[in-house]
Coordinates of C-alpha atoms in Angstrom, one line a residue:
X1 CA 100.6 -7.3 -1.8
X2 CA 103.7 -6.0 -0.4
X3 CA 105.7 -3.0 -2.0
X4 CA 108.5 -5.1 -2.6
X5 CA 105.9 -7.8 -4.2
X6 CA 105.2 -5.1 -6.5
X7 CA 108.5 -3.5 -7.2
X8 CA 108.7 -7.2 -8.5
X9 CA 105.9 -7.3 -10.8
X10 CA 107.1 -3.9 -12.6
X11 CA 110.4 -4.8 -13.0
X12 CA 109.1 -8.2 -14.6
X13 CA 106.8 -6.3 -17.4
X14 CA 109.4 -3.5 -18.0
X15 CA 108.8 -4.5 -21.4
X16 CA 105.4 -4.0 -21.2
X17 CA 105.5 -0.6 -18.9
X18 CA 107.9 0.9 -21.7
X19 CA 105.7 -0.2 -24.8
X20 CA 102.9 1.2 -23.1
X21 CA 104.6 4.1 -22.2
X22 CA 105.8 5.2 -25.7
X23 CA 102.1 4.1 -26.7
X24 CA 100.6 6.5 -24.9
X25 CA 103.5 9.3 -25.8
X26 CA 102.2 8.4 -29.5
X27 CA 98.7 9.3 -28.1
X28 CA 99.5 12.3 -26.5
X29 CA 101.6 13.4 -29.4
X30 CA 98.6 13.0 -32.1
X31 CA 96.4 14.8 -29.8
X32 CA 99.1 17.7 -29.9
X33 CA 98.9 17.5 -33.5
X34 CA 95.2 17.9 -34.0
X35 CA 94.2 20.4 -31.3
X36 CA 95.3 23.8 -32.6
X37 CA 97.1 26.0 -30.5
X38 CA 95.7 28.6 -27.9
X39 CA 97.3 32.2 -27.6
X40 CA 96.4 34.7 -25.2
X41 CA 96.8 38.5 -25.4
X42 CA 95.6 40.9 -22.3
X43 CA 94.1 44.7 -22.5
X44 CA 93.9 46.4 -19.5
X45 CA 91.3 48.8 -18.5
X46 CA 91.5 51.8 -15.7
X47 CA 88.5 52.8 -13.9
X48 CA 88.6 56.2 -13.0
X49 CA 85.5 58.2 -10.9
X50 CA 85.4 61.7 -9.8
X51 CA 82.4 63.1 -7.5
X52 CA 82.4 66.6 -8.5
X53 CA 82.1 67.9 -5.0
X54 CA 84.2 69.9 -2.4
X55 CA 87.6 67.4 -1.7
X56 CA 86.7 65.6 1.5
X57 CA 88.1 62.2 3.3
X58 CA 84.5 61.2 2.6
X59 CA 84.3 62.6 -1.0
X60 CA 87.3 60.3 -1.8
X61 CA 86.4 57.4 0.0
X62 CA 82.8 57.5 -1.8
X63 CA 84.8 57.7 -5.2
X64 CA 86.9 54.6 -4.2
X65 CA 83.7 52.7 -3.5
X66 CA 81.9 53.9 -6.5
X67 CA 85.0 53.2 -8.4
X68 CA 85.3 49.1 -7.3
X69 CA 81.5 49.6 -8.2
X70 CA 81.8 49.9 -11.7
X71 CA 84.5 48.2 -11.8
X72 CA 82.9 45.0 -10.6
X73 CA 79.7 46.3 -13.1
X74 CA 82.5 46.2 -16.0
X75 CA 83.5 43.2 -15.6
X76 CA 80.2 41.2 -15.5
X77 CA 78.9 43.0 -18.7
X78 CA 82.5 42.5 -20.6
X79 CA 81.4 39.1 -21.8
X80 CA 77.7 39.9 -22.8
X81 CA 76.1 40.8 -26.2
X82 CA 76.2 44.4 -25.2
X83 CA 79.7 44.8 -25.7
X84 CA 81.0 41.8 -27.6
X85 CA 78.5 42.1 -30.4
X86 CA 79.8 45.3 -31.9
X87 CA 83.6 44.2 -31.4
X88 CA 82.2 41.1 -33.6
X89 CA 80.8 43.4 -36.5
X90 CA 83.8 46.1 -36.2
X91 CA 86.3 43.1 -36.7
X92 CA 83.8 41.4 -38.9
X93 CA 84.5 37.9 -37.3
X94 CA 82.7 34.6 -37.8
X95 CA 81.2 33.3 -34.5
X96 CA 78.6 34.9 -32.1
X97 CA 78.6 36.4 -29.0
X98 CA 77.7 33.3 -26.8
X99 CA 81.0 31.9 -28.8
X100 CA 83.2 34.1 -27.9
X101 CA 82.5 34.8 -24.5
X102 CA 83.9 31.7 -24.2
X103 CA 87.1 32.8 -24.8
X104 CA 86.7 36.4 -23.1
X105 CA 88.0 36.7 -19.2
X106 CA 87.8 39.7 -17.8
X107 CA 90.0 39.5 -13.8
X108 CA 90.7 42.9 -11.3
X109 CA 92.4 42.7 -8.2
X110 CA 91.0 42.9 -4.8
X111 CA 90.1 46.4 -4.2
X112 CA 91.6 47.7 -7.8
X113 CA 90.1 49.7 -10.7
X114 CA 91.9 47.7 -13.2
X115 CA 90.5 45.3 -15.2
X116 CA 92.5 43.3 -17.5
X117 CA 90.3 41.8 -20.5
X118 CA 92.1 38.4 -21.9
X119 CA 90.7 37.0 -24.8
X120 CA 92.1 33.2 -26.2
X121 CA 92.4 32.4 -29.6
X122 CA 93.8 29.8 -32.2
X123 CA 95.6 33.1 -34.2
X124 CA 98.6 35.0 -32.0
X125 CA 96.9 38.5 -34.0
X126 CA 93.5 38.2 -33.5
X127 CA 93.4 37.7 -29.8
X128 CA 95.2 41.0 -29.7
X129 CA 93.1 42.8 -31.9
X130 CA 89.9 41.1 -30.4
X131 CA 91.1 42.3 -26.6
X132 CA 91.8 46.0 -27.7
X133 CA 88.3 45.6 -29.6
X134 CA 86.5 44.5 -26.0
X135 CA 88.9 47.3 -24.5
X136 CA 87.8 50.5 -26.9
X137 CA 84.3 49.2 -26.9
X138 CA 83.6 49.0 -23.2
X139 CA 85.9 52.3 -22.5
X140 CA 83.3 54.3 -24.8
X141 CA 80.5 52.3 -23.3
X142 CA 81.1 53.1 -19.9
X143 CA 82.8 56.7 -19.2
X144 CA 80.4 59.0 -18.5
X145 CA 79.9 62.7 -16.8
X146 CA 77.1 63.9 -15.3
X147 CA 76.8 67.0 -12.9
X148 CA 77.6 64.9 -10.2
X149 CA 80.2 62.5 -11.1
X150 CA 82.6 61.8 -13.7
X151 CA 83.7 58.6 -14.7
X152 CA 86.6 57.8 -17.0
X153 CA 87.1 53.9 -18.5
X154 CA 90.8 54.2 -20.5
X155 CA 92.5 51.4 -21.8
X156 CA 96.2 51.9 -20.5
X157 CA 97.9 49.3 -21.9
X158 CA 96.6 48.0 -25.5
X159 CA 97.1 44.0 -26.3
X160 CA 100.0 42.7 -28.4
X161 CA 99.9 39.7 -30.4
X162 CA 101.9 37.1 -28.0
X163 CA 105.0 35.3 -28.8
X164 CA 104.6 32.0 -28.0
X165 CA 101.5 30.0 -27.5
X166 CA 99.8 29.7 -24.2
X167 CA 98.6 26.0 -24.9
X168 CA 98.3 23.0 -24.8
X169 CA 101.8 22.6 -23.8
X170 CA 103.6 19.7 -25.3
X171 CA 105.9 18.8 -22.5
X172 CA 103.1 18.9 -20.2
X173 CA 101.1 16.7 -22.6
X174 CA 103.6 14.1 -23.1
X175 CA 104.7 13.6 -19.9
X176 CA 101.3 13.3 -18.5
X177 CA 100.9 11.0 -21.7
X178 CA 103.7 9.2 -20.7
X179 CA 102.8 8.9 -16.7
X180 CA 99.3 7.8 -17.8
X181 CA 100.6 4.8 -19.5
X182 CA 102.8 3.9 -17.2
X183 CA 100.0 3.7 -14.1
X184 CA 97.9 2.2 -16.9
X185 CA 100.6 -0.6 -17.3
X186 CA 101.6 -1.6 -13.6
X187 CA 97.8 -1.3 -13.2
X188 CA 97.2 -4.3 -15.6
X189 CA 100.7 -6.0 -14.6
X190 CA 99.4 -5.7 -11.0
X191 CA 95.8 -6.9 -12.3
X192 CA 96.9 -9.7 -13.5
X193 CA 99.7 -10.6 -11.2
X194 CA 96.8 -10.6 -8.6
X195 CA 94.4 -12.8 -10.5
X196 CA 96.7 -15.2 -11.8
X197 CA 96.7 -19.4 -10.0
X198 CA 98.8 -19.8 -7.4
X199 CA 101.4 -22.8 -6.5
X200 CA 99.4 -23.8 -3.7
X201 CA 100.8 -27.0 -2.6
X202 CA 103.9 -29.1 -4.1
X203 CA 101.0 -30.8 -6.5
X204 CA 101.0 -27.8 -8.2
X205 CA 105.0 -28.0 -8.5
X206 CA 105.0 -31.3 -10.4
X207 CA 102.6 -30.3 -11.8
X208 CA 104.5 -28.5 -14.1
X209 CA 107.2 -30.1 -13.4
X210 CA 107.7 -33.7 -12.3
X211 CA 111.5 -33.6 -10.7
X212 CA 112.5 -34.2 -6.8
X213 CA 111.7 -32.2 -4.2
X214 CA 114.8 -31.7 -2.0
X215 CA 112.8 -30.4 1.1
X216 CA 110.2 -28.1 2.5
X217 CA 111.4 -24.6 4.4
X218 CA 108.9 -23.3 6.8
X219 CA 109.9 -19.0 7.4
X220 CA 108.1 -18.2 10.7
X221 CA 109.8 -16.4 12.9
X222 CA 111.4 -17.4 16.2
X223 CA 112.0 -21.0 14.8
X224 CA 115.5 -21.0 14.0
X225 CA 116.0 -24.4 15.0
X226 CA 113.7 -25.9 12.4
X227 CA 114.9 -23.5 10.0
X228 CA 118.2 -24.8 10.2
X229 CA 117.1 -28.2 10.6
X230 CA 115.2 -27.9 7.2
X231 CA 118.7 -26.7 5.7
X232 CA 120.4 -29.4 7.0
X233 CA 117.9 -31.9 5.6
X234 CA 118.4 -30.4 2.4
X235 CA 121.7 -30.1 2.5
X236 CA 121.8 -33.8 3.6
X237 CA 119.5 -34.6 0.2
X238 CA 122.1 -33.3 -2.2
X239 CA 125.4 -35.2 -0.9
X240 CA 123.5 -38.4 -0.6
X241 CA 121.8 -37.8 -4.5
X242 CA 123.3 -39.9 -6.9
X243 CA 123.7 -37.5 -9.5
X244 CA 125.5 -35.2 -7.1
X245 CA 128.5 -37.0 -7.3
X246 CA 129.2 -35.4 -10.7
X247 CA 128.3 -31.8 -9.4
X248 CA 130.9 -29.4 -8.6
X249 CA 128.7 -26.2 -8.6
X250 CA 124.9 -25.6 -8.1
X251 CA 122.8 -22.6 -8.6
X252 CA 119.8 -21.6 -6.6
X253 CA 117.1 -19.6 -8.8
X254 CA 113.5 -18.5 -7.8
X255 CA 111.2 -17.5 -10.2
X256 CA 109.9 -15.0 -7.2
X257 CA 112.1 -13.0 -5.3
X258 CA 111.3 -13.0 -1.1
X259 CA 113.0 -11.8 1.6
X260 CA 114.6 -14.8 3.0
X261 CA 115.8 -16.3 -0.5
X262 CA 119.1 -14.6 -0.3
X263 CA 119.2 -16.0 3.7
X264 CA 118.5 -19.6 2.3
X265 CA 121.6 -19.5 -0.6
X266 CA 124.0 -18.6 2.6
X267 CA 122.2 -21.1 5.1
X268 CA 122.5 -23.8 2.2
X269 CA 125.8 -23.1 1.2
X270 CA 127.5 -23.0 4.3
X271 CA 125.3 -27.0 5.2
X272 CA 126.9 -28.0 2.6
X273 CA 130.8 -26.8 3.4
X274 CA 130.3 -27.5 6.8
X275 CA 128.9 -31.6 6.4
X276 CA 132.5 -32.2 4.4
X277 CA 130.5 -35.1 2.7
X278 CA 130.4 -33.4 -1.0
X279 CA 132.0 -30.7 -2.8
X280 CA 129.3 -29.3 -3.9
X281 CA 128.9 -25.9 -3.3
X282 CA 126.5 -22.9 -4.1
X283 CA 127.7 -20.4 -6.7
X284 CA 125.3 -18.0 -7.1
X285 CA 121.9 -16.2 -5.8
X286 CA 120.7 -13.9 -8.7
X287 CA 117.4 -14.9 -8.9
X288 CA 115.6 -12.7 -11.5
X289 CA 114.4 -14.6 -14.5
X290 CA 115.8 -12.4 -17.1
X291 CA 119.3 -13.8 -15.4
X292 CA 119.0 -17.4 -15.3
X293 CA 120.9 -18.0 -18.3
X294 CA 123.6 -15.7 -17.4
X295 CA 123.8 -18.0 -14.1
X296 CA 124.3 -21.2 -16.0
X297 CA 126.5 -20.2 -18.1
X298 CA 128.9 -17.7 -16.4
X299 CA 129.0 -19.9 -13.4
X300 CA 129.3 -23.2 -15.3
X301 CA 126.9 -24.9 -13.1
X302 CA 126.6 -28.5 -13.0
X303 CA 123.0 -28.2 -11.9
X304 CA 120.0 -25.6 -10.8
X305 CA 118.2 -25.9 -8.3
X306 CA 114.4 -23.8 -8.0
X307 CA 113.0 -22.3 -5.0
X308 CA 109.3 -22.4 -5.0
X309 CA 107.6 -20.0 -2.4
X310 CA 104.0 -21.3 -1.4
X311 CA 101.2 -18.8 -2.0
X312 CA 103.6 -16.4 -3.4
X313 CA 104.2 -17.7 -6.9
X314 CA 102.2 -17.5 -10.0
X315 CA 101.7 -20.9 -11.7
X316 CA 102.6 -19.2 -15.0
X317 CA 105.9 -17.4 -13.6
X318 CA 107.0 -21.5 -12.5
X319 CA 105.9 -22.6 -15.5
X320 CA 108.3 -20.1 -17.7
X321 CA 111.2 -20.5 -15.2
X322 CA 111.3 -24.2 -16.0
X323 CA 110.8 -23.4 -19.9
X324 CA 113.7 -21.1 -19.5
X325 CA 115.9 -23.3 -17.9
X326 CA 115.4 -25.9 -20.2
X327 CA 116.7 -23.6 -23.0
X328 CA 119.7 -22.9 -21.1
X329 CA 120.5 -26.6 -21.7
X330 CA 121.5 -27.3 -17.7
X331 CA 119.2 -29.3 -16.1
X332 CA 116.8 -28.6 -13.5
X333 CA 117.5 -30.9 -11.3
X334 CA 115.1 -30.4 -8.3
X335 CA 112.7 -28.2 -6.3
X336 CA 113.1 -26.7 -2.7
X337 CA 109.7 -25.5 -1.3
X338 CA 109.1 -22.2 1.1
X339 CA 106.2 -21.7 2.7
X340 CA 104.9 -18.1 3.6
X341 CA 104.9 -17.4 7.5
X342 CA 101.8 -16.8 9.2
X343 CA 102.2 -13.5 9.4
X344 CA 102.5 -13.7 5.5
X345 CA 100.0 -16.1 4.9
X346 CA 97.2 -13.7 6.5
X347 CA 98.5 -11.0 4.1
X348 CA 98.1 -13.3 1.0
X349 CA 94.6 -14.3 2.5
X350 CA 93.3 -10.7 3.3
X351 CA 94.9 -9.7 -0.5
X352 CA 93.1 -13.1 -2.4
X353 CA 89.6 -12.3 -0.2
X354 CA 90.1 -8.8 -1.8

């Protein structure tokens, strides 16, 4: 299926794309609704060792190392029982240790002594006071001074409840909401265009259909001459038609839109002026569904004329062209085939063996 195939299909099931779309928008809305809101506050922690020996390069460069020691030890332990069950009992809260560790980070830089403690919660005040809990508890866990050392765990900068909520984020939810449902929608528009009978052969046109067949357009390349021979031929089956000597003005619909389609309303249209047998002319080449009665009526057409790609078009999408034509109240008044090149043709087979 080609990208223009497809920009075809989506543009045909806009209806369906932006039902969908708002669908899933509703989704994504309710699940905004019933998933309480996040809010993150932050302590941070300093780190501070002293070796109680003379001042040396080595002396401070031991106390560095010993320092990103700790501070690495700090970290680990932050979200175990040792330190988070006695914030629990001092703030008297209703979980357990395992629980909230969930919702406990504790991050340092690279080669830092700060640790900053984050703790998430559904209430803006308690993940402050939870984070200064975790903060005071492992500062007095972890300073300490022996003969040898000395080392100092402060909190610097305490946790304030946060302002706004640190998720889920609704924009972020809806849109994605929203682009699901549309993938989800050209998906099943795709899907089905895919899977959906094919006009095969001009059985399958009167089929649904039983009018005349003006002529058969083959669109290989580097056959000009039996392209234009084709037009002619056509051309040649409308002045001759009885009812075209009550035509004035003809449109030329397709119920799928190809790259040649707008090539065969010029070729056709200048047959027709050139063979100075009929007035008829060609008056229009919108061929989008949706536009078929605008066509008729707009142009004040004295007849429509369908052109059926081969391999190309859905049974179905004939089927409602012809319904829709026939509530415009202008009559259909014959087919002209195309078939697929063979360039195209091994595209449509490779796609179908898919």
């Amino acid at each position: 299926m080609t990208i223009a195939e497809m920009i075809r299909v989506a543009m045909s099931g806009l209806r369906l794309i932006a039902l969908v779309v708002i669908g899933a928008a509703v989704v994504g809305a309710g699940i905004l609704a019933i998933t309480p809101p996040r809010y993150e506050a932050t302590a941070r922690i300093l780190v501070d060792a002293d070796l109680l020996e003379d001042s040396s390069v080595d002396v401070a460069e031991r106390q560095i190392m010993y320092s990103n020691y700790r501070t690495v030890t700090i970290k680990t332990l932050t979200t175990t029982d040792l330190i988070l069950d006695p914030v629990i009992e001092e703030l008297s809260l209703d979980t357990t240790s395992r629980e909230l560790a969930n919702n406990v980070t504790a991050l340092s830089a690279l080669d830092t002594s700060v640790v900053d403690i984050t703790v998430a919660s559904d209430d803006a005040a308690s993940s402050a006071d939870i984070a200064n809990a975790i903060g005071r508890q492992v500062s007095a866990g972890f300073s300490k001074e022996t003969s040898r050392i000395s080392l100092s765990v402060s909190v610097v900068q305490e946790a304030v409840a946060p302002n706004a909520r640190s998720g889920p984020n609704p924009v972020l939810v809806l849109a994605l909401s929203a682009i699901a449902g549309f993938f989800l929608a050209l998906a099943f528009l795709l899907a089905r265009h895919s899977l959906a009978p094919r006009v095969r052969d001009v059985n399958d046109v009167l089929a649904v259909k039983d009018s005349r067949v003006l002529g058969t357009i083959n669109s290989s390349a580097g056959d000009r001459a039996h392209y234009l021979s084709a037009i002619d031929a056509i051309a040649a089956a409308i002045t001759t038609s009885p009812e075209s000597r009550n035509w004035s003005k003809i449109a030329l619909v397709t119920p799928t839109v190809t790259d040649e389609f707008d090539e065969l309303v010029v070729s056709l249209r200048a047959a027709l002026e050139s063979s100075g047998q009929s007035p008829v002319t060609v008056v229009h080449s919108e061929a989008s569904l949706a536009k078929y009665e605008a066509v008729v009526l707009d142009s004040e057409v004295d007849a429509v004329l369908v052109v059926v790609p081969l391999e190309r078009t859905a049974v179905s999408e004939l089927s409602a062209a012809v319904s829709h034509l026939a509530l415009s109240g202008t009559p259909l008044s014959g087919f002209i085939i195309t078939e697929a090149s063979r360039r195209e043709k091994r595209s449509l087979s490779s796609s179908s063996a898919h």
